[in-house]
Coordinates of C-alpha atoms in Angstrom, one line a residue:
M1300 CA 1.3 -7.0 1.2
T1301 CA 4.2 -5.2 2.8
L1302 CA 5.5 -2.5 0.6
P1303 CA 8.9 -3.1 -1.0
L1304 CA 11.4 -0.3 0.1
P1305 CA 12.9 1.9 -2.4
F1306 CA 16.7 1.2 -3.1
P1307 CA 19.6 3.0 -4.7
V1308 CA 20.2 2.7 -8.5
L1309 CA 23.5 1.7 -10.1
D1310 CA 26.0 4.0 -11.5
A1311 CA 24.6 7.1 -10.1
N1312 CA 27.9 9.1 -10.0
A1313 CA 27.4 11.2 -6.8
S1314 CA 29.4 11.9 -3.9
A1315 CA 30.3 14.6 -1.4
Q1316 CA 28.5 17.9 -1.0
G1317 CA 29.7 21.4 -1.5
G1318 CA 29.5 24.5 -3.7
F1319 CA 26.5 23.7 -5.6
G1320 CA 24.1 26.2 -3.9
A1321 CA 21.3 25.2 -1.4
L1322 CA 20.5 21.6 -1.9
P1323 CA 16.9 20.6 -1.0
E1324 CA 16.1 18.1 1.6
W1325 CA 13.1 15.9 2.0
D1326 CA 10.1 17.2 3.9
L1327 CA 8.3 14.0 4.9
T1328 CA 5.6 15.5 6.7
D1329 CA 3.1 14.8 4.0
L1330 CA 3.5 11.2 5.2
Y1331 CA 3.7 11.8 8.9
A1332 CA 5.1 14.7 11.0
A1333 CA 7.2 12.2 13.2
P1334 CA 7.8 8.7 14.3
D1335 CA 5.8 9.6 17.4
A1336 CA 3.0 11.5 15.5
P1337 CA -0.5 10.5 16.7
E1338 CA -1.6 9.9 13.1
L1339 CA 1.0 7.3 12.6
A1340 CA -0.1 5.5 15.7
R1341 CA -3.8 5.9 14.5
D1342 CA -3.0 4.4 11.1
M1343 CA -1.1 1.6 12.6
A1344 CA -4.1 0.6 14.8
W1345 CA -6.4 1.0 12.0
L1346 CA -4.3 -1.4 9.8
E1347 CA -4.3 -4.0 12.5
Q1348 CA -8.2 -3.9 13.0
A1349 CA -8.7 -3.5 9.2
C1350 CA -6.7 -6.6 8.3
A1351 CA -8.4 -8.7 11.0
D1352 CA -11.9 -7.3 9.9
F1353 CA -11.0 -8.2 6.3
A1354 CA -10.2 -11.8 7.0
A1355 CA -13.2 -12.2 9.2
D1356 CA -15.5 -10.9 6.5
Y1357 CA -14.1 -12.6 3.4
E1358 CA -11.8 -15.6 4.2
G1359 CA -13.5 -18.7 2.8
K1360 CA -16.3 -16.6 1.3
L1361 CA -15.0 -15.0 -1.9
A1362 CA -16.6 -17.7 -4.2
A1363 CA -20.0 -16.7 -2.9
L1364 CA -19.6 -13.0 -3.6
D1365 CA -21.6 -11.3 -6.3
A1366 CA -20.0 -8.5 -8.6
A1367 CA -20.9 -5.7 -6.1
G1368 CA -19.6 -7.6 -3.2
M1369 CA -16.4 -8.6 -4.9
L1370 CA -15.8 -4.8 -5.7
D1371 CA -16.4 -3.9 -2.1
C1372 CA -13.8 -6.5 -1.1
V1373 CA -11.3 -5.2 -3.6
L1374 CA -11.8 -1.7 -2.6
R1375 CA -11.2 -2.6 1.0
Y1376 CA -8.0 -4.5 0.1
E1377 CA -6.8 -1.5 -1.8
K1378 CA -7.5 0.9 1.2
I1379 CA -5.5 -1.4 3.4
D1380 CA -2.6 -1.4 0.7
V1381 CA -2.5 2.4 0.8
V1382 CA -2.3 2.7 4.6
A1383 CA 0.4 0.0 4.9
G1384 CA 2.2 1.6 1.9
R1385 CA 2.1 5.0 3.7
L1386 CA 3.6 3.7 6.9
M1387 CA 6.4 1.7 5.2
S1388 CA 7.1 4.5 2.8
Y1389 CA 7.7 6.9 5.9
A1390 CA 9.7 4.4 8.0
G1391 CA 11.7 3.6 4.7
L1392 CA 12.6 7.0 3.4
R1393 CA 13.4 8.2 6.9
Y1394 CA 15.9 5.1 7.2
Y1395 CA 17.4 5.9 3.8
Q1396 CA 18.3 9.5 4.9
N1397 CA 20.6 7.9 7.5
T1398 CA 21.0 4.2 7.4
I1399 CA 23.5 4.0 10.2
D1400 CA 21.3 5.9 12.7
A1401 CA 20.3 3.0 15.1
E1402 CA 17.0 4.6 16.0
R1403 CA 15.8 5.0 12.3
A1404 CA 16.9 1.3 11.6
K1405 CA 14.9 0.2 14.7
F1406 CA 11.9 2.1 13.7
L1407 CA 11.9 0.7 10.2
G1408 CA 12.4 -2.8 11.6
D1409 CA 9.6 -2.3 14.1
C1410 CA 7.4 -1.2 11.4
Q1411 CA 8.1 -4.1 9.1
E1412 CA 7.5 -6.5 11.8
K1413 CA 4.2 -5.0 13.0
I1414 CA 2.9 -4.7 9.5
T1415 CA 4.0 -8.3 8.5
V1416 CA 2.1 -9.6 11.5
F1417 CA -1.0 -7.3 10.8
T1418 CA -1.2 -8.4 7.1
T1419 CA -0.6 -12.2 7.5
P1420 CA -4.3 -12.7 7.7
L1421 CA -4.6 -11.3 4.4
V1422 CA -2.4 -13.9 2.7
F1423 CA -5.7 -16.1 2.0
F1424 CA -7.1 -13.3 -0.5
S1425 CA -4.7 -14.0 -3.5
L1426 CA -4.9 -17.8 -2.9
E1427 CA -8.5 -18.0 -2.7
F1428 CA -9.1 -15.6 -5.6
N1429 CA -6.9 -17.6 -7.7
R1430 CA -9.1 -20.9 -7.1
L1431 CA -12.2 -19.1 -8.4
D1432 CA -13.4 -20.7 -11.6
D1433 CA -12.4 -18.6 -14.8
A1434 CA -16.0 -18.7 -16.0
H1435 CA -17.4 -17.4 -12.7
L1436 CA -14.7 -14.5 -12.5
D1437 CA -15.5 -13.5 -16.2
A1438 CA -19.1 -13.3 -15.3
L1439 CA -18.4 -11.0 -12.4
L1440 CA -16.3 -8.8 -14.4
A1441 CA -19.0 -8.7 -17.2
A1442 CA -21.6 -7.6 -14.6
N1443 CA -19.6 -4.7 -13.1
A1444 CA -17.6 -2.2 -14.9
D1445 CA -15.8 -0.7 -11.9
L1446 CA -14.8 -4.3 -11.0
A1447 CA -13.6 -5.0 -14.6
R1448 CA -11.2 -2.1 -14.3
Y1449 CA -9.1 -4.5 -11.9
K1450 CA -8.7 -7.0 -14.5
P1451 CA -5.1 -6.4 -15.3
V1452 CA -4.6 -6.7 -11.4
F1453 CA -6.4 -10.0 -11.3
D1454 CA -4.6 -11.3 -14.4
R1455 CA -1.1 -10.7 -12.7
M1456 CA -2.4 -12.5 -9.7
R1457 CA -3.7 -15.4 -11.6
A1458 CA -0.5 -15.8 -13.6
L1459 CA 1.0 -17.0 -10.2
R1460 CA -1.6 -19.8 -9.8
P1461 CA 0.7 -22.7 -11.1
Y1462 CA 3.2 -21.5 -8.6
Q1463 CA 1.0 -21.2 -5.4
L1464 CA 1.8 -23.2 -2.3
S1465 CA -0.7 -24.2 0.3
D1466 CA -2.4 -21.5 2.4
E1467 CA -0.5 -22.6 5.5
L1468 CA 3.1 -22.4 3.7
E1469 CA 2.0 -19.1 2.1
R1470 CA 1.3 -17.8 5.5
F1471 CA 4.5 -19.1 6.9
L1472 CA 6.5 -17.4 4.1
H1473 CA 4.8 -14.1 4.7
D1474 CA 5.2 -14.3 8.5
Q1475 CA 9.1 -15.0 8.3
S1476 CA 9.9 -12.6 5.6
A1477 CA 10.9 -9.9 8.2
V1478 CA 13.7 -12.1 9.4
G1479 CA 14.5 -13.6 5.9
S1480 CA 15.6 -11.5 3.0
A1481 CA 14.5 -8.2 4.5
A1482 CA 17.0 -8.6 7.4
W1483 CA 19.8 -9.5 4.9
N1484 CA 18.9 -6.6 2.9
K1485 CA 19.3 -4.4 5.9
L1486 CA 22.7 -6.0 6.9
F1487 CA 23.9 -5.2 3.4
D1488 CA 22.7 -1.6 3.5
E1489 CA 24.1 -0.9 6.8
T1490 CA 27.5 -2.5 6.1
L1491 CA 27.7 -0.5 2.9
A1492 CA 26.7 2.8 4.5
G1493 CA 29.1 2.3 7.3
M1494 CA 32.3 1.5 5.3
T1495 CA 34.9 4.0 4.6
F1496 CA 37.7 3.9 2.1
E1497 CA 41.3 4.8 2.6
V1498 CA 42.3 6.7 -0.7
A1499 CA 45.9 7.6 -1.3
G1500 CA 46.3 11.3 -1.2
E1501 CA 43.1 12.0 0.8
D1502 CA 43.5 13.4 4.2
E1503 CA 40.7 11.2 5.8
P1504 CA 38.8 8.2 4.8
L1505 CA 36.1 8.9 2.3
P1506 CA 32.5 7.2 2.3
L1507 CA 31.3 5.1 -0.7
E1508 CA 29.9 7.8 -2.9
A1509 CA 32.9 10.2 -2.6
T1510 CA 35.2 7.3 -3.5
L1511 CA 33.0 6.1 -6.4
N1512 CA 32.9 9.8 -7.5
L1513 CA 36.8 9.8 -8.0
L1514 CA 36.3 7.3 -10.8
T1515 CA 35.2 10.2 -12.8
D1516 CA 38.0 12.5 -11.8
T1517 CA 40.0 14.3 -14.7
D1518 CA 43.1 13.3 -12.8
R1519 CA 44.1 9.6 -13.6
V1520 CA 46.2 9.2 -10.3
K1521 CA 43.1 10.1 -8.3
R1522 CA 40.9 7.7 -10.4
E1523 CA 43.3 4.8 -9.7
A1524 CA 43.6 5.6 -6.1
G1525 CA 39.8 5.5 -5.9
A1526 CA 39.6 2.2 -7.6
R1527 CA 42.4 0.6 -5.4
A1528 CA 40.8 2.0 -2.3
L1529 CA 37.4 0.4 -3.2
A1530 CA 39.1 -3.0 -4.0
E1531 CA 41.0 -2.9 -0.9
A1532 CA 37.8 -2.3 1.3
F1533 CA 35.6 -4.7 -0.6
G1534 CA 38.1 -7.4 -0.1
K1535 CA 38.3 -6.9 3.5
N1536 CA 34.6 -7.4 3.7
L1537 CA 34.1 -10.1 1.0
K1538 CA 33.3 -12.9 3.3
L1539 CA 30.4 -10.9 4.7
F1540 CA 29.1 -9.9 1.2
S1541 CA 29.6 -13.5 -0.1
R1542 CA 27.5 -14.7 2.9
V1543 CA 24.7 -12.3 2.0
H1544 CA 24.7 -13.6 -1.6
N1545 CA 24.9 -17.2 -0.7
T1546 CA 22.1 -17.0 1.7
L1547 CA 19.7 -15.0 -0.5
A1548 CA 20.4 -17.2 -3.5
K1549 CA 19.8 -20.3 -1.5
E1550 CA 16.6 -19.0 0.1
K1551 CA 15.3 -18.1 -3.4
E1552 CA 16.3 -21.4 -4.7
I1553 CA 14.4 -23.2 -2.0
E1554 CA 11.3 -21.0 -2.4
D1555 CA 11.5 -21.4 -6.3
R1556 CA 11.8 -25.1 -5.9
W1557 CA 8.8 -25.5 -3.6
R1558 CA 6.8 -23.3 -6.0
K1559 CA 7.9 -25.3 -9.1
M1560 CA 9.3 -22.2 -10.8
P1561 CA 10.8 -23.1 -14.2
S1562 CA 13.9 -20.8 -13.6
P1563 CA 15.2 -18.5 -11.0
Q1564 CA 14.4 -15.5 -13.3
M1565 CA 10.6 -16.5 -13.8
A1566 CA 9.5 -14.7 -10.7
R1567 CA 10.8 -11.5 -12.0
H1568 CA 9.3 -12.0 -15.3
L1569 CA 5.9 -12.5 -13.8
A1570 CA 6.2 -9.4 -11.6
N1571 CA 7.3 -7.5 -14.7
H1572 CA 4.4 -8.8 -16.7
V1573 CA 6.8 -9.7 -19.6
E1574 CA 7.3 -12.9 -21.4
P1575 CA 10.5 -14.8 -20.8
E1576 CA 11.1 -15.1 -24.5
V1577 CA 11.0 -11.3 -24.8
V1578 CA 13.7 -10.9 -22.1
E1579 CA 15.7 -13.6 -23.9
A1580 CA 15.6 -11.7 -27.1
L1581 CA 16.7 -8.5 -25.4
R1582 CA 19.5 -10.2 -23.8
N1583 CA 20.7 -12.1 -27.0
A1584 CA 20.5 -8.8 -29.0
V1585 CA 22.6 -6.8 -26.6
V1586 CA 25.2 -9.6 -26.3
A1587 CA 25.4 -10.0 -29.9
A1588 CA 26.0 -6.2 -30.3
Y1589 CA 28.9 -6.0 -27.7
P1590 CA 31.4 -5.9 -30.5
K1591 CA 29.7 -2.9 -32.4
L1592 CA 29.0 -1.2 -29.1
S1593 CA 31.1 -1.4 -26.0
H1594 CA 34.1 -3.0 -27.7
R1595 CA 34.3 -0.4 -30.5
Y1596 CA 33.6 2.7 -28.3
Y1597 CA 36.2 1.8 -25.5
R1598 CA 38.9 1.1 -28.3
L1599 CA 38.1 4.6 -29.6
K1600 CA 38.3 6.1 -25.9
A1601 CA 41.6 4.4 -25.4
K1602 CA 42.9 6.1 -28.6
W1603 CA 41.5 9.6 -27.3
M1604 CA 43.3 9.0 -24.0
G1605 CA 46.6 8.1 -25.6
L1606 CA 46.5 4.7 -23.9
E1607 CA 47.2 1.1 -25.2
K1608 CA 44.7 -0.3 -22.7
L1609 CA 42.1 1.1 -20.6
E1610 CA 42.1 0.3 -16.8
I1611 CA 38.7 0.0 -15.1
W1612 CA 39.3 3.5 -13.5
D1613 CA 39.2 4.9 -17.0
R1614 CA 35.8 3.5 -18.0
N1615 CA 33.8 6.6 -16.9
A1616 CA 36.7 9.2 -17.1
P1617 CA 36.1 12.4 -18.7
L1618 CA 37.7 12.9 -22.1
P1619 CA 41.1 14.7 -22.3
T1620 CA 39.4 17.4 -24.4
E1621 CA 36.6 17.7 -21.8
T1622 CA 36.6 21.1 -19.9
P1623 CA 35.9 20.2 -16.2
K1624 CA 32.6 21.6 -15.2
T1625 CA 30.6 22.0 -12.0
V1626 CA 26.8 22.5 -12.5
D1627 CA 25.3 24.2 -9.6
W1628 CA 21.8 23.2 -8.4
D1629 CA 19.9 26.1 -9.8
E1630 CA 21.4 25.4 -13.3
A1631 CA 20.6 21.8 -13.0
R1632 CA 17.1 22.5 -12.2
A1633 CA 16.7 25.0 -15.0
T1634 CA 18.4 22.5 -17.7
V1635 CA 16.0 19.7 -16.8
L1636 CA 12.9 21.8 -16.4
D1637 CA 13.5 23.6 -19.8
A1638 CA 14.0 20.3 -21.5
Y1639 CA 10.9 19.0 -20.2
A1640 CA 8.9 22.1 -21.0
A1641 CA 10.4 22.0 -24.6
F1642 CA 8.8 18.6 -25.0
D1643 CA 5.5 19.7 -23.4
P1644 CA 4.9 22.4 -20.8
R1645 CA 2.8 20.0 -18.6
M1646 CA 5.8 17.9 -18.2
A1647 CA 7.6 20.6 -16.5
E1648 CA 4.5 21.7 -14.5
I1649 CA 4.4 18.2 -13.1
A1650 CA 8.2 18.3 -12.1
R1651 CA 8.2 21.7 -10.6
P1652 CA 6.8 20.8 -7.2
F1653 CA 9.4 18.3 -6.7
F1654 CA 11.8 21.3 -6.4
D1655 CA 9.6 23.5 -4.5
K1656 CA 7.9 21.3 -1.9
G1657 CA 10.5 19.1 -0.4
W1658 CA 10.2 16.2 -2.5
I1659 CA 13.8 15.8 -3.6
D1660 CA 16.7 15.1 -1.1
A1661 CA 19.9 16.1 -3.1
G1662 CA 22.9 16.5 -0.7
V1663 CA 25.4 13.9 0.2
K1664 CA 25.3 13.1 4.0
P1665 CA 26.9 10.7 6.5
G1666 CA 24.8 7.5 6.4
K1667 CA 22.6 8.5 3.5
A1668 CA 21.8 5.7 1.0
P1669 CA 24.1 5.9 -2.1
G1670 CA 22.9 6.4 -5.7
A1671 CA 19.5 7.7 -6.6
F1672 CA 15.8 6.6 -6.6
A1673 CA 12.3 7.9 -7.0
H1674 CA 9.8 6.3 -4.7
P1675 CA 6.2 6.6 -5.4
T1676 CA 4.9 6.2 -2.0
V1677 CA 1.0 5.9 -2.2
V1678 CA -1.4 7.5 -4.6
D1679 CA -2.9 9.9 -2.1
V1680 CA 0.6 11.4 -1.3
H1681 CA 3.3 11.9 -3.9
P1682 CA 6.7 10.5 -5.0
Y1683 CA 10.0 11.4 -3.3
V1684 CA 13.5 11.5 -5.2
L1685 CA 16.7 10.8 -3.6
L1686 CA 19.9 11.9 -5.2
N1687 CA 23.5 12.3 -4.1
Y1688 CA 24.4 15.5 -6.1
L1689 CA 27.9 16.5 -6.8
G1690 CA 27.4 19.1 -9.6
K1691 CA 28.8 16.8 -12.4
P1692 CA 27.1 16.7 -15.8
R1693 CA 26.2 13.1 -15.2
D1694 CA 24.4 14.2 -12.1
V1695 CA 22.1 16.6 -14.1
M1696 CA 21.3 13.5 -16.2
T1697 CA 20.4 11.5 -13.1
L1698 CA 18.2 14.3 -12.0
A1699 CA 16.4 14.1 -15.3
H1700 CA 16.2 10.4 -14.9
E1701 CA 14.7 10.3 -11.4
L1702 CA 12.2 13.3 -12.2
G1703 CA 11.1 11.1 -15.1
H1704 CA 10.1 8.4 -12.8
G1705 CA 8.4 11.0 -10.5
V1706 CA 6.4 12.6 -13.4
H1707 CA 5.4 8.9 -14.4
Q1708 CA 4.3 8.2 -10.8
V1709 CA 2.3 11.3 -10.5
L1710 CA 0.6 10.7 -13.7
A1711 CA -0.3 7.0 -12.8
A1712 CA -1.7 7.8 -9.4
D1713 CA -5.1 8.4 -10.7
Q1714 CA -5.3 4.6 -11.5
G1715 CA -5.5 4.0 -7.8
E1716 CA -3.2 2.0 -5.6
L1717 CA -3.5 -1.5 -7.2
L1718 CA -3.4 -0.3 -10.8
S1719 CA -0.8 2.7 -10.7
S1720 CA 2.1 0.3 -9.9
T1721 CA 4.1 0.0 -13.2
P1722 CA 6.2 -3.1 -14.0
L1723 CA 9.9 -2.5 -13.8
T1724 CA 10.4 -2.8 -17.4
L1725 CA 7.9 -0.1 -18.3
A1726 CA 8.7 2.0 -15.1
E1727 CA 12.0 2.9 -16.8
T1728 CA 10.4 4.3 -19.8
A1729 CA 9.7 7.8 -18.5
S1730 CA 12.9 8.1 -16.7
V1731 CA 15.2 7.2 -19.6
F1732 CA 12.9 9.4 -22.0
G1733 CA 13.4 12.3 -19.4
E1734 CA 17.1 11.7 -19.9
M1735 CA 17.1 11.6 -23.6
L1736 CA 15.0 14.9 -23.7
T1737 CA 17.7 16.6 -21.4
F1738 CA 20.5 15.1 -23.6
R1739 CA 19.0 16.2 -27.0
K1740 CA 18.4 19.8 -25.7
L1741 CA 22.0 20.1 -24.8
L1742 CA 23.2 18.5 -27.9
D1743 CA 21.1 21.0 -30.0
G1744 CA 22.8 23.8 -28.0
A1745 CA 26.3 22.5 -28.5
R1746 CA 28.3 25.4 -30.0
T1747 CA 31.6 23.8 -31.1
K1748 CA 32.7 20.3 -32.3
A1749 CA 34.4 19.6 -29.1
E1750 CA 31.4 20.3 -27.2
R1751 CA 29.2 18.2 -29.2
K1752 CA 31.9 15.3 -29.1
T1753 CA 31.9 15.5 -25.3
L1754 CA 28.1 15.3 -25.0
L1755 CA 27.9 12.4 -27.6
A1756 CA 30.7 10.5 -25.7
G1757 CA 28.9 11.0 -22.3
K1758 CA 25.7 9.8 -23.9
V1759 CA 27.2 6.8 -25.4
E1760 CA 28.9 5.9 -22.1
D1761 CA 25.6 6.3 -20.2
M1762 CA 23.8 4.1 -22.8
I1763 CA 26.5 1.6 -22.5
N1764 CA 26.2 1.5 -18.8
T1765 CA 22.4 1.3 -19.0
V1766 CA 22.3 -1.5 -21.7
V1767 CA 25.5 -3.3 -22.0
R1768 CA 26.6 -3.2 -18.3
Q1769 CA 23.1 -4.0 -17.0
I1770 CA 22.8 -7.0 -19.4
A1771 CA 26.3 -8.3 -18.1
F1772 CA 25.0 -7.9 -14.6
Y1773 CA 21.9 -9.9 -15.6
D1774 CA 24.2 -12.6 -17.0
F1775 CA 26.2 -12.4 -13.8
E1776 CA 23.2 -13.1 -11.6
C1777 CA 22.0 -15.9 -14.0
K1778 CA 25.3 -17.6 -13.6
L1779 CA 25.5 -16.9 -9.8
H1780 CA 22.1 -18.5 -9.1
A1781 CA 22.7 -21.4 -11.4
A1782 CA 26.1 -22.0 -9.6
R1783 CA 24.6 -21.8 -6.1
T1784 CA 22.2 -24.7 -6.9
E1785 CA 25.4 -26.9 -7.1
G1786 CA 26.5 -25.8 -3.5
E1787 CA 28.2 -23.1 -1.5
L1788 CA 30.0 -20.2 -3.4
T1789 CA 33.3 -19.1 -2.1
P1790 CA 34.3 -15.5 -2.7
D1791 CA 36.7 -16.6 -5.4
D1792 CA 33.8 -18.5 -7.1
I1793 CA 31.8 -15.3 -7.2
N1794 CA 34.7 -13.2 -8.3
A1795 CA 35.3 -15.6 -11.2
L1796 CA 31.7 -15.3 -12.4
W1797 CA 31.8 -11.6 -12.2
M1798 CA 35.1 -11.4 -14.2
S1799 CA 33.7 -13.7 -17.0
V1800 CA 30.8 -11.3 -17.8
Q1801 CA 33.0 -8.1 -17.4
A1802 CA 35.7 -9.4 -19.9
Q1803 CA 33.1 -10.5 -22.4
S1804 CA 31.0 -7.3 -22.2
L1805 CA 33.8 -4.6 -21.9
G1806 CA 36.1 -6.1 -24.6
D1807 CA 39.7 -6.1 -25.5
A1808 CA 40.3 -2.5 -24.8
F1809 CA 40.5 -3.3 -21.1
E1810 CA 43.1 -4.5 -18.7
F1811 CA 41.7 -5.4 -15.2
M1812 CA 43.5 -4.5 -12.1
D1813 CA 43.9 -7.0 -9.2
G1814 CA 40.9 -6.4 -7.0
Y1815 CA 38.3 -5.4 -9.7
E1816 CA 37.0 -8.9 -9.2
T1817 CA 35.3 -7.9 -6.1
F1818 CA 33.3 -5.0 -7.6
W1819 CA 30.1 -7.2 -7.5
A1820 CA 30.0 -6.6 -3.8
Y1821 CA 28.5 -3.2 -3.8
V1822 CA 25.8 -3.6 -6.4
P1823 CA 22.5 -3.2 -4.4
H1824 CA 20.1 -4.7 -7.1
F1825 CA 21.6 -8.1 -6.6
V1826 CA 20.6 -8.2 -3.0
H1827 CA 17.4 -6.1 -2.9
S1828 CA 15.6 -7.3 -6.2
P1829 CA 17.2 -10.3 -8.2
F1830 CA 17.1 -9.9 -11.9
Y1831 CA 16.0 -6.3 -11.8
V1832 CA 18.8 -5.1 -13.9
Y1833 CA 17.5 -6.2 -17.3
A1834 CA 14.7 -3.5 -16.8
Y1835 CA 17.2 -0.8 -17.4
A1836 CA 18.2 -2.3 -20.9
F1837 CA 14.5 -2.9 -21.6
G1838 CA 13.8 0.7 -20.9
D1839 CA 16.7 2.1 -22.7
G1840 CA 15.8 0.0 -25.8
L1841 CA 12.1 1.0 -25.6
V1842 CA 12.8 4.7 -25.3
N1843 CA 15.4 4.5 -28.2
A1844 CA 12.6 3.3 -30.4
L1845 CA 10.1 5.7 -29.0
Y1846 CA 12.3 8.7 -29.3
A1847 CA 12.8 7.7 -33.1
V1848 CA 9.0 7.8 -33.5
Y1849 CA 8.8 11.2 -31.8
A1850 CA 11.8 12.5 -33.8
E1851 CA 10.1 11.4 -37.1
G1852 CA 7.1 13.8 -36.1
E1853 CA 4.5 11.3 -35.2
P1854 CA 1.1 13.1 -35.0
G1855 CA -0.1 13.6 -31.4
F1856 CA 2.9 12.0 -29.9
Q1857 CA 2.8 14.1 -26.8
E1858 CA -0.8 13.1 -26.1
K1859 CA -0.1 9.5 -26.8
Y1860 CA 2.9 9.6 -24.4
F1861 CA 1.0 11.2 -21.6
E1862 CA -1.7 8.5 -22.0
M1863 CA 0.9 5.7 -21.7
L1864 CA 2.3 7.1 -18.5
K1865 CA -1.2 7.7 -17.1
A1866 CA -2.0 4.1 -17.7
G1867 CA 0.5 2.9 -15.0
G1868 CA 0.1 -0.8 -14.6
S1869 CA -3.3 -1.1 -16.2
K1870 CA -2.0 -2.1 -19.6
H1871 CA 0.3 -4.9 -21.0
H1872 CA 3.5 -3.6 -22.8
K1873 CA 1.9 -4.6 -26.2
E1874 CA -1.2 -2.4 -25.5
L1875 CA 0.9 0.6 -24.4
L1876 CA 3.3 0.6 -27.4
A1877 CA 0.7 -0.2 -30.0
P1878 CA -0.3 3.5 -30.5
F1879 CA 3.3 4.1 -31.6
G1880 CA 3.4 1.3 -34.0
L1881 CA 6.0 -0.4 -31.8
D1882 CA 6.0 -4.1 -30.4
A1883 CA 8.6 -5.4 -27.9
S1884 CA 7.8 -8.9 -28.7
D1885 CA 8.9 -8.5 -32.3
P1886 CA 12.6 -10.0 -32.1
T1887 CA 13.9 -7.1 -34.4
F1888 CA 12.6 -4.5 -32.0
W1889 CA 15.8 -4.3 -29.9
D1890 CA 17.9 -3.9 -33.0
K1891 CA 16.3 -0.4 -33.4
G1892 CA 17.5 0.8 -30.1
L1893 CA 20.8 -0.7 -30.4
S1894 CA 21.2 1.0 -33.7
M1895 CA 20.8 4.5 -32.2
I1896 CA 23.7 3.8 -30.0
A1897 CA 25.7 2.4 -32.9
G1898 CA 24.8 5.5 -34.8
F1899 CA 26.1 7.9 -32.0
I1900 CA 29.4 5.8 -32.1
D1901 CA 29.6 6.2 -35.9
E1902 CA 29.3 10.0 -35.5
L1903 CA 32.1 10.0 -33.0
E1904 CA 34.3 7.8 -35.3
A1905 CA 33.6 10.2 -38.1
M1906 CA 34.8 13.2 -36.0
E1907 CA 38.2 11.5 -36.1
D1908 CA 38.7 12.1 -39.7

């Protein structure tokens, strides 16, 4: 019942602030004015009472409710979800603005603990609901259209029926969650946010984002210095990161074993409302495409850079022909809003308040969470976007990506709290589509062959990072969790698993420096949300297929697209894609998206002639 906190996304190339114009900061007062605001205390007190009253009114009685009574029960549960989500959103977002601030960390921890205690009496609801007879539930849904709206929520709950534990064990797991994985997540976040990196040639130690940003510098010496500083610092903290991963993987293995989950990935597939065979088909299609995608592209890049082999600090390096460019905030805003408006003016109108009303926190600050994310908060407020903006062209694409999430979350909010939440696989659709719109607009405006080449290469690298890299990450997690069932993993064990997927996915164009084997340590998704990463590849493949339909002039595409986003989590991926003539369960579906990437590489190769 407690709301998952937002967390940073991978490969958002952002770092230290400066010279980009006035960067916006969050105004969290739409949630609460301050930690000691009377409204926050009021909502916390209301939540405690509402949870107790809900349990008193409904525990042991769900089977006796008629359709109207069940609807009232669901609406009360949804209201509790909204208030708990509002409280946790405020505490979480405030914490991510400065994760090394002890007061913010304490406030978040206190809120988590209170809300976990308050909502423990609600654990019965899903367990008891899942014991309802199918015929009885079908009759209730048939009798009340308002209740029937919630069928997708009920279907997702009942998909967990085979894996439910006893009521007492479920309460125990809920109760101890604040000192289980949530506590290890905080340790990871605070450790990473507090780390500094001694980079050769820099006057003072740099934080993580500034150091990662060096990997995209035009100066190869600076890129190497950044990579070696990362490796040195990760190496010094490797025992701690190894302990975090060992503990979380073992905790997951124990819970999965008790629940009789067939695989470590199954809980994620259920949460994503996606069939395991669909994910397996995606994974297999991407791995089979490594040679014609990443292997081929990086050999081409090595040639452009005049190198026999690329090092890891060359992976996201600018091309030698690329003119260094700093994009100020106003230009970034105009670029993305113009691209959105060219697709449909409504899309730009939905995105505009993010800039004007304090819904974006863009600058890099000490202790701020790295990367980027869009957090939906709750349906009666609005989303908030976090960036670490550095004025690089890739930062503009990150802005387009996160605003896509924001637009999606705004449109889905009308579904209500329980139906608005979109499975991760579909949640990436609008964000990647927003990126594609922005990229295509820039590509159409390219004035020279060199400019077009730079844009194409940048897009290919982003797509490789989104598809190839994330599937490699997924394989790494699969190997890690499988290996952990055999016993404790040493840092060297984890390093070896990491390198096995890196060499396979990146190909023979690379040499890997000593120390790169530790780079698994800073990836937050492995800690916060196991097996999340395949959602990026899913979203990219889906959007590539979707964009092809748009480019072919599908009648009424914009209207269909908006209806898809408005659906939130109320429809299965088959229903959402059917109006576009697409089906992700078709094994050949993923080849369409991968062919788009291959086509871009074909064009880049042709430019060599």
